[in-house]
mmCIF file of C-alpha atoms in Angstrom:
data_model
loop_
_atom_site.group_PDB
_atom_site.id
_atom_site.type_symbol
_atom_site.label_atom_id
_atom_site.label_comp_id
_atom_site.label_asym_id
_atom_site.label_seq_id
_atom_site.Cartn_x
_atom_site.Cartn_y
_atom_site.Cartn_z
ATOM 1 C CA MET E 1138 89.115 94.778 201.005
ATOM 2 C CA ALA E 1139 85.772 96.162 199.832
ATOM 3 C CA SER E 1140 83.543 97.867 202.355
ATOM 4 C CA SER E 1141 80.575 95.846 203.585
ATOM 5 C CA LYS E 1142 78.375 98.870 202.775
ATOM 6 C CA SER E 1143 79.162 98.861 199.066
ATOM 7 C CA SER E 1144 76.312 97.976 196.730
ATOM 8 C CA PRO E 1145 76.229 94.512 195.133
ATOM 9 C CA PRO E 1146 77.460 94.542 191.503
ATOM 10 C CA GLY E 1147 74.102 93.308 190.250
ATOM 11 C CA PHE E 1148 72.285 96.181 191.996
ATOM 12 C CA VAL E 1149 74.657 98.772 190.552
ATOM 13 C CA PHE E 1150 74.289 97.201 187.101
ATOM 14 C CA SER E 1151 70.490 97.374 187.393
ATOM 15 C CA ILE E 1152 70.637 101.074 188.267
ATOM 16 C CA LEU E 1153 72.920 101.758 185.291
ATOM 17 C CA ILE E 1154 70.533 99.876 183.008
ATOM 18 C CA ILE E 1155 67.566 101.939 184.247
ATOM 19 C CA ILE E 1156 69.423 105.236 183.866
ATOM 20 C CA SER E 1157 70.684 104.270 180.398
ATOM 21 C CA PHE E 1158 67.170 103.239 179.374
ATOM 22 C CA PHE E 1159 65.617 106.562 180.316
ATOM 23 C CA ASN E 1160 68.482 108.484 178.728
ATOM 24 C CA PHE E 1161 67.631 106.577 175.550
ATOM 25 C CA VAL E 1162 63.867 106.942 175.627
ATOM 26 C CA THR E 1163 63.948 110.675 176.350
ATOM 27 C CA CYS E 1164 65.705 111.048 173.019
ATOM 28 C CA ASN E 1165 62.833 109.253 171.257
ATOM 29 C CA ASN E 1166 59.766 111.262 172.304
ATOM 30 C CA GLN E 1167 59.634 112.819 168.855
ATOM 31 C CA HIS E 1168 59.878 109.374 167.240
ATOM 32 C CA ILE E 1169 57.018 108.039 169.382
ATOM 33 C CA LEU E 1170 54.715 110.918 168.432
ATOM 34 C CA SER E 1171 55.780 110.925 164.774
ATOM 35 C CA SER E 1172 52.863 108.661 163.804
ATOM 36 C CA CYS E 1173 50.505 111.368 165.083
ATOM 37 C CA ASN E 1174 51.599 113.613 162.207
ATOM 38 C CA PHE E 1175 51.297 116.752 164.296
ATOM 39 C CA ASP E 1176 52.351 119.736 162.249
ATOM 40 C CA ALA E 1177 52.077 122.158 165.177
ATOM 41 C CA ILE E 1178 51.615 122.385 168.935
ATOM 42 C CA TYR E 1179 49.707 125.139 170.695
ATOM 43 C CA GLN E 1180 50.275 125.566 174.421
ATOM 44 C CA LEU E 1181 48.141 127.309 177.039
ATOM 45 C CA GLY E 1182 49.136 127.435 180.687
ATOM 46 C CA ASP E 1183 51.285 128.993 183.390
ATOM 47 C CA SER E 1184 54.951 128.927 184.426
ATOM 48 C CA ILE E 1185 55.131 125.154 183.958
ATOM 49 C CA ALA E 1186 55.020 125.808 180.201
ATOM 50 C CA ASP E 1187 55.885 129.508 179.662
ATOM 51 C CA THR E 1188 58.809 129.743 177.229
ATOM 52 C CA GLY E 1189 59.132 133.508 177.452
ATOM 53 C CA ASN E 1190 55.840 135.418 177.416
ATOM 54 C CA ASP E 1191 56.301 136.726 180.946
ATOM 55 C CA VAL E 1192 59.767 138.143 180.234
ATOM 56 C CA GLN E 1193 58.592 139.646 176.950
ATOM 57 C CA ASP E 1194 55.937 141.485 178.943
ATOM 58 C CA ASN E 1195 58.222 142.210 181.893
ATOM 59 C CA PRO E 1196 61.927 142.269 180.897
ATOM 60 C CA SER E 1197 62.968 142.930 184.508
ATOM 61 C CA SER E 1198 61.477 139.613 185.646
ATOM 62 C CA LYS E 1199 63.882 137.395 187.587
ATOM 63 C CA PHE E 1200 63.160 134.675 185.027
ATOM 64 C CA ALA E 1201 64.910 136.845 182.443
ATOM 65 C CA ARG E 1202 68.341 136.421 184.048
ATOM 66 C CA LEU E 1203 70.616 133.743 185.392
ATOM 67 C CA PRO E 1204 70.586 131.464 187.304
ATOM 68 C CA TYR E 1205 67.324 130.741 185.476
ATOM 69 C CA GLY E 1206 68.388 128.980 182.301
ATOM 70 C CA GLU E 1207 71.922 128.220 183.498
ATOM 71 C CA THR E 1208 71.892 124.610 182.238
ATOM 72 C CA PHE E 1209 70.603 125.882 178.879
ATOM 73 C CA LYS E 1210 73.399 128.500 179.016
ATOM 74 C CA LYS E 1211 70.842 131.266 178.515
ATOM 75 C CA ALA E 1212 67.952 132.796 180.434
ATOM 76 C CA THR E 1213 64.975 132.440 178.075
ATOM 77 C CA GLY E 1214 62.125 133.139 180.478
ATOM 78 C CA ARG E 1215 61.616 129.474 181.315
ATOM 79 C CA CYS E 1216 61.070 128.951 185.032
ATOM 80 C CA SER E 1217 63.779 126.337 185.421
ATOM 81 C CA ASP E 1218 67.515 125.864 185.043
ATOM 82 C CA GLY E 1219 66.852 124.864 181.443
ATOM 83 C CA LEU E 1220 64.102 123.317 179.362
ATOM 84 C CA LEU E 1221 60.488 122.467 180.229
ATOM 85 C CA MET E 1222 58.216 119.508 179.502
ATOM 86 C CA ILE E 1223 56.794 121.157 176.395
ATOM 87 C CA ASP E 1224 60.317 121.350 174.961
ATOM 88 C CA TYR E 1225 60.521 117.542 175.004
ATOM 89 C CA ILE E 1226 57.142 116.764 173.485
ATOM 90 C CA GLY E 1227 58.621 116.335 170.042
ATOM 91 C CA ILE E 1228 58.352 119.450 167.884
ATOM 92 C CA PRO E 1229 61.028 122.222 167.749
ATOM 93 C CA PHE E 1230 60.924 124.745 170.591
ATOM 94 C CA LEU E 1231 57.754 126.826 170.694
ATOM 95 C CA ASP E 1232 58.303 130.557 170.600
ATOM 96 C CA PRO E 1233 56.229 132.695 172.968
ATOM 97 C CA TYR E 1234 53.306 134.548 171.440
ATOM 98 C CA LEU E 1235 54.551 137.922 172.688
ATOM 99 C CA ASN E 1236 57.847 137.509 170.842
ATOM 100 C CA LYS E 1237 56.911 139.322 167.663
ATOM 101 C CA ASP E 1238 60.137 138.123 166.022
ATOM 102 C CA GLY E 1239 59.334 134.500 166.815
ATOM 103 C CA LEU E 1240 59.086 131.657 164.356
ATOM 104 C CA PHE E 1241 55.576 130.241 164.519
ATOM 105 C CA ASP E 1242 55.829 127.574 161.801
ATOM 106 C CA TYR E 1243 55.529 124.705 164.295
ATOM 107 C CA GLY E 1244 53.022 126.202 166.684
ATOM 108 C CA LEU E 1245 52.908 128.798 169.377
ATOM 109 C CA ASN E 1246 53.123 129.121 173.147
ATOM 110 C CA PHE E 1247 50.567 131.277 174.944
ATOM 111 C CA ALA E 1248 51.423 130.150 178.489
ATOM 112 C CA PHE E 1249 52.279 132.915 180.945
ATOM 113 C CA ALA E 1250 54.090 132.588 184.277
ATOM 114 C CA GLY E 1251 51.721 133.261 187.155
ATOM 115 C CA ALA E 1252 48.618 132.849 185.002
ATOM 116 C CA THR E 1253 45.352 131.682 186.522
ATOM 117 C CA ALA E 1254 42.430 129.752 185.098
ATOM 118 C CA MET E 1255 39.846 132.194 186.416
ATOM 119 C CA SER E 1256 40.078 135.900 185.726
ATOM 120 C CA ALA E 1257 41.161 138.306 188.454
ATOM 121 C CA GLU E 1258 37.562 139.559 188.611
ATOM 122 C CA ASP E 1259 36.224 136.054 189.204
ATOM 123 C CA LEU E 1260 38.902 135.339 191.799
ATOM 124 C CA ALA E 1261 37.941 138.539 193.604
ATOM 125 C CA LYS E 1262 34.476 137.040 194.107
ATOM 126 C CA TRP E 1263 36.228 134.364 196.160
ATOM 127 C CA ASN E 1264 38.051 137.086 198.109
ATOM 128 C CA VAL E 1265 41.329 136.253 196.397
ATOM 129 C CA SER E 1266 42.795 139.699 195.859
ATOM 130 C CA PHE E 1267 46.493 138.879 195.472
ATOM 131 C CA VAL E 1268 46.765 138.106 191.741
ATOM 132 C CA PRO E 1269 50.136 139.364 190.452
ATOM 133 C CA THR E 1270 49.226 139.128 186.757
ATOM 134 C CA SER E 1271 46.141 139.956 184.732
ATOM 135 C CA ILE E 1272 46.890 137.139 182.289
ATOM 136 C CA SER E 1273 44.277 134.453 182.813
ATOM 137 C CA LEU E 1274 43.277 131.504 180.648
ATOM 138 C CA SER E 1275 40.633 133.590 178.875
ATOM 139 C CA ARG E 1276 43.260 136.204 177.965
ATOM 140 C CA GLN E 1277 45.465 133.505 176.479
ATOM 141 C CA LEU E 1278 42.506 132.210 174.492
ATOM 142 C CA ASP E 1279 41.950 135.724 173.169
ATOM 143 C CA TRP E 1280 45.596 135.750 172.023
ATOM 144 C CA MET E 1281 45.180 132.362 170.394
ATOM 145 C CA PHE E 1282 42.034 133.253 168.524
ATOM 146 C CA SER E 1283 43.454 136.618 167.490
ATOM 147 C CA TYR E 1284 46.406 134.753 166.001
ATOM 148 C CA PHE E 1285 44.166 132.283 164.149
ATOM 149 C CA ASN E 1286 41.886 135.043 162.872
ATOM 150 C CA THR E 1287 44.901 136.981 161.604
ATOM 151 C CA THR E 1288 46.546 134.032 159.886
ATOM 152 C CA CYS E 1289 43.333 132.477 158.545
ATOM 153 C CA ARG E 1290 41.533 135.743 157.708
ATOM 154 C CA GLY E 1291 38.148 134.107 158.199
ATOM 155 C CA ASN E 1292 38.930 131.157 155.907
ATOM 156 C CA LYS E 1293 37.110 128.188 157.438
ATOM 157 C CA ASP E 1294 39.284 125.729 155.538
ATOM 158 C CA CYS E 1295 42.282 127.289 157.289
ATOM 159 C CA PHE E 1296 40.844 126.386 160.667
ATOM 160 C CA LYS E 1297 40.612 122.759 159.530
ATOM 161 C CA LYS E 1298 44.418 122.676 159.625
ATOM 162 C CA ASN E 1299 44.160 122.855 163.399
ATOM 163 C CA GLY E 1300 42.917 119.287 163.235
ATOM 164 C CA LYS E 1301 46.525 118.303 162.494
ATOM 165 C CA ALA E 1302 47.850 120.092 165.580
ATOM 166 C CA LEU E 1303 48.178 119.117 169.228
ATOM 167 C CA PHE E 1304 46.647 121.503 171.758
ATOM 168 C CA MET E 1305 47.880 121.544 175.355
ATOM 169 C CA VAL E 1306 45.253 123.177 177.583
ATOM 170 C CA GLY E 1307 47.321 123.626 180.705
ATOM 171 C CA GLU E 1308 48.481 122.760 183.231
ATOM 172 C CA ILE E 1309 46.407 125.655 184.557
ATOM 173 C CA GLY E 1310 44.507 126.363 187.777
ATOM 174 C CA GLY E 1311 47.340 125.732 190.200
ATOM 175 C CA ASN E 1312 47.915 129.441 190.695
ATOM 176 C CA ASP E 1313 44.261 130.067 191.485
ATOM 177 C CA TYR E 1314 44.799 127.852 194.502
ATOM 178 C CA ASN E 1315 48.313 129.099 195.260
ATOM 179 C CA TYR E 1316 47.163 132.710 195.568
ATOM 180 C CA ALA E 1317 44.292 131.654 197.820
ATOM 181 C CA PHE E 1318 46.603 129.594 200.047
ATOM 182 C CA TRP E 1319 49.152 132.404 200.223
ATOM 183 C CA GLN E 1320 46.429 134.720 201.516
ATOM 184 C CA GLY E 1321 45.900 132.370 204.426
ATOM 185 C CA LYS E 1322 42.816 130.498 203.277
ATOM 186 C CA THR E 1323 42.389 126.977 204.616
ATOM 187 C CA ILE E 1324 42.323 123.872 202.455
ATOM 188 C CA GLU E 1325 38.582 123.499 203.049
ATOM 189 C CA GLU E 1326 38.015 127.092 201.945
ATOM 190 C CA VAL E 1327 40.089 126.704 198.795
ATOM 191 C CA LYS E 1328 38.418 123.386 198.032
ATOM 192 C CA THR E 1329 35.146 125.200 197.438
ATOM 193 C CA MET E 1330 36.811 126.993 194.503
ATOM 194 C CA VAL E 1331 37.710 123.798 192.663
ATOM 195 C CA PRO E 1332 34.430 123.194 190.774
ATOM 196 C CA GLU E 1333 34.535 126.706 189.286
ATOM 197 C CA VAL E 1334 38.227 126.425 188.358
ATOM 198 C CA VAL E 1335 37.550 123.104 186.622
ATOM 199 C CA GLU E 1336 34.485 124.483 184.849
ATOM 200 C CA THR E 1337 36.625 127.364 183.573
ATOM 201 C CA ILE E 1338 39.127 124.877 182.144
ATOM 202 C CA LYS E 1339 36.318 122.866 180.567
ATOM 203 C CA GLN E 1340 34.808 125.915 178.870
ATOM 204 C CA ALA E 1341 38.247 126.961 177.631
ATOM 205 C CA THR E 1342 38.739 123.520 176.108
ATOM 206 C CA LYS E 1343 35.388 123.847 174.320
ATOM 207 C CA ARG E 1344 36.525 127.171 172.863
ATOM 208 C CA VAL E 1345 39.687 125.533 171.552
ATOM 209 C CA ILE E 1346 37.618 122.752 169.946
ATOM 210 C CA GLY E 1347 35.521 125.470 168.342
ATOM 211 C CA TYR E 1348 38.583 126.607 166.453
ATOM 212 C CA GLY E 1349 39.164 123.261 164.839
ATOM 213 C CA ALA E 1350 41.196 121.388 167.441
ATOM 214 C CA THR E 1351 40.660 117.629 167.277
ATOM 215 C CA ARG E 1352 43.416 116.363 169.589
ATOM 216 C CA LEU E 1353 43.807 117.977 172.978
ATOM 217 C CA VAL E 1354 45.655 117.186 176.190
ATOM 218 C CA VAL E 1355 44.283 118.695 179.405
ATOM 219 C CA PRO E 1356 46.821 118.176 182.229
ATOM 220 C CA GLY E 1357 45.946 117.912 185.889
ATOM 221 C CA ASN E 1358 47.681 119.311 188.937
ATOM 222 C CA PHE E 1359 50.892 118.092 190.554
ATOM 223 C CA PRO E 1360 51.029 116.470 194.008
ATOM 224 C CA ILE E 1361 51.613 119.863 195.600
ATOM 225 C CA GLY E 1362 52.270 118.356 199.027
ATOM 226 C CA CYS E 1363 55.630 117.097 197.716
ATOM 227 C CA PHE E 1364 57.052 120.499 196.745
ATOM 228 C CA PRO E 1365 59.553 122.434 198.900
ATOM 229 C CA VAL E 1366 57.432 125.588 198.914
ATOM 230 C CA ASN E 1367 54.552 123.781 200.620
ATOM 231 C CA LEU E 1368 56.702 121.453 202.716
ATOM 232 C CA THR E 1369 58.251 124.620 204.151
ATOM 233 C CA LYS E 1370 55.057 126.638 204.559
ATOM 234 C CA TYR E 1371 53.091 123.804 206.168
ATOM 235 C CA GLN E 1372 55.916 122.017 207.977
ATOM 236 C CA THR E 1373 54.756 120.183 211.074
ATOM 237 C CA ASN E 1374 56.079 117.836 213.762
ATOM 238 C CA ASP E 1375 53.045 115.615 213.272
ATOM 239 C CA SER E 1376 54.486 112.595 211.447
ATOM 240 C CA THR E 1377 51.009 111.396 210.480
ATOM 241 C CA ALA E 1378 50.645 114.439 208.223
ATOM 242 C CA TYR E 1379 53.180 112.926 205.801
ATOM 243 C CA ASP E 1380 52.943 109.913 203.501
ATOM 244 C CA GLU E 1381 55.628 107.343 202.704
ATOM 245 C CA LEU E 1382 57.303 109.773 200.268
ATOM 246 C CA HIS E 1383 57.312 112.532 202.914
ATOM 247 C CA CYS E 1384 54.648 114.501 201.098
ATOM 248 C CA LEU E 1385 51.869 116.315 202.925
ATOM 249 C CA LYS E 1386 48.838 114.094 202.587
ATOM 250 C CA GLU E 1387 46.195 116.783 202.968
ATOM 251 C CA LEU E 1388 47.643 118.917 200.174
ATOM 252 C CA ASN E 1389 48.042 115.909 197.897
ATOM 253 C CA ASN E 1390 44.438 114.943 198.585
ATOM 254 C CA PHE E 1391 43.488 118.448 197.493
ATOM 255 C CA SER E 1392 45.250 117.884 194.160
ATOM 256 C CA ILE E 1393 43.542 114.504 193.831
ATOM 257 C CA TYR E 1394 40.166 116.234 194.262
ATOM 258 C CA HIS E 1395 40.985 118.792 191.553
ATOM 259 C CA ASN E 1396 42.178 116.050 189.208
ATOM 260 C CA TYR E 1397 39.092 113.927 189.874
ATOM 261 C CA LEU E 1398 36.748 116.764 188.918
ATOM 262 C CA LEU E 1399 38.908 117.590 185.906
ATOM 263 C CA GLN E 1400 38.732 114.004 184.653
ATOM 264 C CA GLN E 1401 34.955 114.113 185.084
ATOM 265 C CA ALA E 1402 34.879 117.294 182.990
ATOM 266 C CA ILE E 1403 36.999 115.616 180.304
ATOM 267 C CA ALA E 1404 34.589 112.672 180.246
ATOM 268 C CA GLU E 1405 31.729 115.134 179.691
ATOM 269 C CA LEU E 1406 33.679 116.800 176.869
ATOM 270 C CA LYS E 1407 34.163 113.430 175.204
ATOM 271 C CA GLU E 1408 30.421 112.831 175.284
ATOM 272 C CA GLU E 1409 29.696 116.303 173.932
ATOM 273 C CA HIS E 1410 32.405 116.076 171.252
ATOM 274 C CA PRO E 1411 32.672 112.410 170.217
ATOM 275 C CA ASP E 1412 34.684 113.235 167.068
ATOM 276 C CA GLU E 1413 37.466 114.931 169.061
ATOM 277 C CA THR E 1414 40.117 113.258 171.173
ATOM 278 C CA VAL E 1415 40.499 114.858 174.603
ATOM 279 C CA VAL E 1416 43.114 113.248 176.832
ATOM 280 C CA TYR E 1417 43.897 113.778 180.502
ATOM 281 C CA GLY E 1418 47.554 114.645 181.156
ATOM 282 C CA ASP E 1419 48.455 112.853 184.372
ATOM 283 C CA TYR E 1420 51.075 115.180 185.859
ATOM 284 C CA TYR E 1421 50.209 113.895 189.331
ATOM 285 C CA ASN E 1422 51.300 110.310 188.771
ATOM 286 C CA ALA E 1423 54.119 111.315 186.454
ATOM 287 C CA PHE E 1424 55.696 113.270 189.295
ATOM 288 C CA LEU E 1425 55.021 110.572 191.900
ATOM 289 C CA TRP E 1426 56.732 108.059 189.616
ATOM 290 C CA LEU E 1427 59.705 110.380 189.335
ATOM 291 C CA LEU E 1428 59.903 110.943 193.091
ATOM 292 C CA SER E 1429 59.566 107.255 193.943
ATOM 293 C CA LYS E 1430 62.233 106.208 191.411
ATOM 294 C CA ALA E 1431 64.456 109.256 191.790
ATOM 295 C CA ASP E 1432 67.432 107.472 193.337
ATOM 296 C CA LEU E 1433 67.433 104.956 190.475
ATOM 297 C CA LEU E 1434 67.271 107.759 187.919
ATOM 298 C CA GLY E 1435 70.424 109.485 189.110
ATOM 299 C CA PHE E 1436 69.004 112.047 191.520
ATOM 300 C CA ASP E 1437 70.633 112.746 194.882
ATOM 301 C CA PRO E 1438 68.605 110.653 197.362
ATOM 302 C CA ILE E 1439 69.240 112.996 200.299
ATOM 303 C CA SER E 1440 68.107 116.101 198.374
ATOM 304 C CA LEU E 1441 64.952 114.905 196.662
ATOM 305 C CA GLN E 1442 62.772 117.569 198.273
ATOM 306 C CA LYS E 1443 65.366 120.310 198.539
ATOM 307 C CA ALA E 1444 65.439 123.187 196.075
ATOM 308 C CA CYS E 1445 68.591 123.460 193.985
ATOM 309 C CA CYS E 1446 68.349 127.246 193.864
ATOM 310 C CA GLY E 1447 67.325 128.347 197.323
ATOM 311 C CA ILE E 1448 68.331 128.884 200.929
ATOM 312 C CA GLY E 1449 66.969 128.111 204.376
ATOM 313 C CA GLY E 1450 65.204 125.403 206.344
ATOM 314 C CA ASP E 1451 64.972 121.679 205.794
ATOM 315 C CA TYR E 1452 63.981 122.046 202.154
ATOM 316 C CA ASN E 1453 66.441 124.715 201.043
ATOM 317 C CA TYR E 1454 63.571 127.104 200.471
ATOM 318 C CA GLY E 1455 63.045 130.442 202.175
ATOM 319 C CA LEU E 1456 59.698 132.182 202.380
ATOM 320 C CA SER E 1457 61.409 135.569 202.101
ATOM 321 C CA SER E 1458 64.493 134.814 199.945
ATOM 322 C CA TRP E 1459 63.935 133.306 196.523
ATOM 323 C CA CYS E 1460 65.966 131.961 193.666
ATOM 324 C CA GLY E 1461 67.361 134.868 191.697
ATOM 325 C CA ASP E 1462 68.038 137.017 194.742
ATOM 326 C CA PRO E 1463 71.714 138.025 194.937
ATOM 327 C CA LYS E 1464 72.595 136.004 198.045
ATOM 328 C CA VAL E 1465 70.662 132.856 197.182
ATOM 329 C CA PRO E 1466 73.045 130.039 196.155
ATOM 330 C CA VAL E 1467 72.608 127.411 193.452
ATOM 331 C CA CYS E 1468 73.490 123.744 193.879
ATOM 332 C CA GLU E 1469 76.504 122.378 192.030
ATOM 333 C CA ASN E 1470 74.611 119.959 189.782
ATOM 334 C CA PRO E 1471 70.936 120.694 188.993
ATOM 335 C CA ASN E 1472 70.693 117.362 187.160
ATOM 336 C CA GLU E 1473 70.807 115.635 190.554
ATOM 337 C CA ARG E 1474 67.812 117.581 191.891
ATOM 338 C CA LEU E 1475 64.095 117.345 191.228
ATOM 339 C CA SER E 1476 63.234 120.838 192.424
ATOM 340 C CA TRP E 1477 64.846 123.861 190.852
ATOM 341 C CA ASP E 1478 63.566 126.773 192.952
ATOM 342 C CA GLY E 1479 61.120 125.130 195.345
ATOM 343 C CA VAL E 1480 58.156 125.767 193.051
ATOM 344 C CA HIS E 1481 59.373 124.620 189.633
ATOM 345 C CA LEU E 1482 61.343 121.553 188.583
ATOM 346 C CA THR E 1483 64.763 121.140 187.020
ATOM 347 C CA GLN E 1484 65.327 120.496 183.344
ATOM 348 C CA ARG E 1485 66.217 116.869 184.063
ATOM 349 C CA ALA E 1486 63.035 116.336 186.074
ATOM 350 C CA TYR E 1487 60.904 117.892 183.338
ATOM 351 C CA GLU E 1488 62.650 115.773 180.720
ATOM 352 C CA LEU E 1489 61.845 112.533 182.524
ATOM 353 C CA MET E 1490 58.291 113.631 183.299
ATOM 354 C CA ALA E 1491 57.775 114.412 179.613
ATOM 355 C CA THR E 1492 58.975 110.927 178.738
ATOM 356 C CA TRP E 1493 56.496 109.351 181.161
ATOM 357 C CA LEU E 1494 53.732 111.609 179.884
ATOM 358 C CA VAL E 1495 54.357 110.905 176.189
ATOM 359 C CA ARG E 1496 54.135 107.176 176.810
ATOM 360 C CA ASP E 1497 50.954 107.626 178.805
ATOM 361 C CA ILE E 1498 49.073 109.832 176.337
ATOM 362 C CA TYR E 1499 50.297 108.297 173.076
ATOM 363 C CA PRO E 1500 47.909 105.329 172.924
ATOM 364 C CA LYS E 1501 45.034 107.564 174.018
ATOM 365 C CA LEU E 1502 45.611 110.025 171.166
ATOM 366 C CA GLN E 1503 44.644 107.277 168.696
ATOM 367 C CA CYS E 1504 47.448 108.359 166.394
ATOM 368 C CA GLU E 1505 47.862 105.055 164.588
ATOM 369 C CA TYR E 1506 44.165 105.054 163.750
ATOM 370 C CA ILE E 1507 44.318 108.627 162.513
ATOM 371 C CA VAL E 1508 47.342 107.938 160.338
ATOM 372 C CA SER E 1509 45.882 104.753 158.832
ATOM 373 C CA TYR E 1510 42.582 106.548 158.165
ATOM 374 C CA SER E 1511 44.261 109.525 156.513
ATOM 375 C CA SER E 1512 46.361 107.146 154.417
ATOM 376 C CA ALA E 1513 43.244 105.303 153.293
ATOM 377 C CA VAL E 1514 41.576 108.473 152.055
#
């Protein structure tokens, strides 16, 4: 006799349909973006998108060895068990800029783990002294423009080719806030930094447009109150501090504030550059969708906010023992977890987020219009 707790057949069938659907659509991101005719992607950002610049610069980095990359069967410098969102956007894997043996035919990745939007000097003005890398957004832009100047050799027509590329300006800025929080600053103190961080991102985007970019995606911040690192650091017995998804409301409201100002900046860019397409990348709602539907997408419902690679506390994240340390264990199946190491997501989570993101930005990139126009001329 079947247990009374077993799920109804129709419910189970619905879950299987949903999982099968998203397994199918994640395989078609490239097909969806094919009408955009992108011939390259250029990525700026931090560890959310770094495909190996950090480990090229620092071969002893923990990201250069397993368990990082274990699902991919190789540690590549990606801060996950495998691939990242940028790997699912639709063009072959982007090599890191610092890999001098890389293949750059389809674009280039300038993102660097730990990178900030503001420079270390500017952060110091906010009394943020703990900045573990000197690679800021402006440094990445210098790399990008050095690359274009070298390959184009001053040929203005060469820069026009960038109009056929997709530029990802971020996600960036999260570490500016992380380093401030980790130094003990309050949310209200860090909030005063947001306008300058956003202005830095806006000016960086203008520089990219100046080098011929016509289609750009500028992603916002994640709901940081949902991540194990912050759920551990700011854990409280006050139930009113959490929302219905057990995320810290005050930290999520901080991300909402950053994203609001960023979307205002993007609106200003659109007015200043009406011939370019600048699109907001909604990482915040992409992740909330993933978290709210996680049990239907095959994730372990009792481990949604627990790190796969980690140890300690309610969220499997220790403030003194991190993924990559010898005694820190790894969960049996990363594909059933959202969080990889408490800070970064798993390959499966990034894959599904990329699918959500592609479907969100595609109509805003006006690709069908661009293709029909180019065909007409």
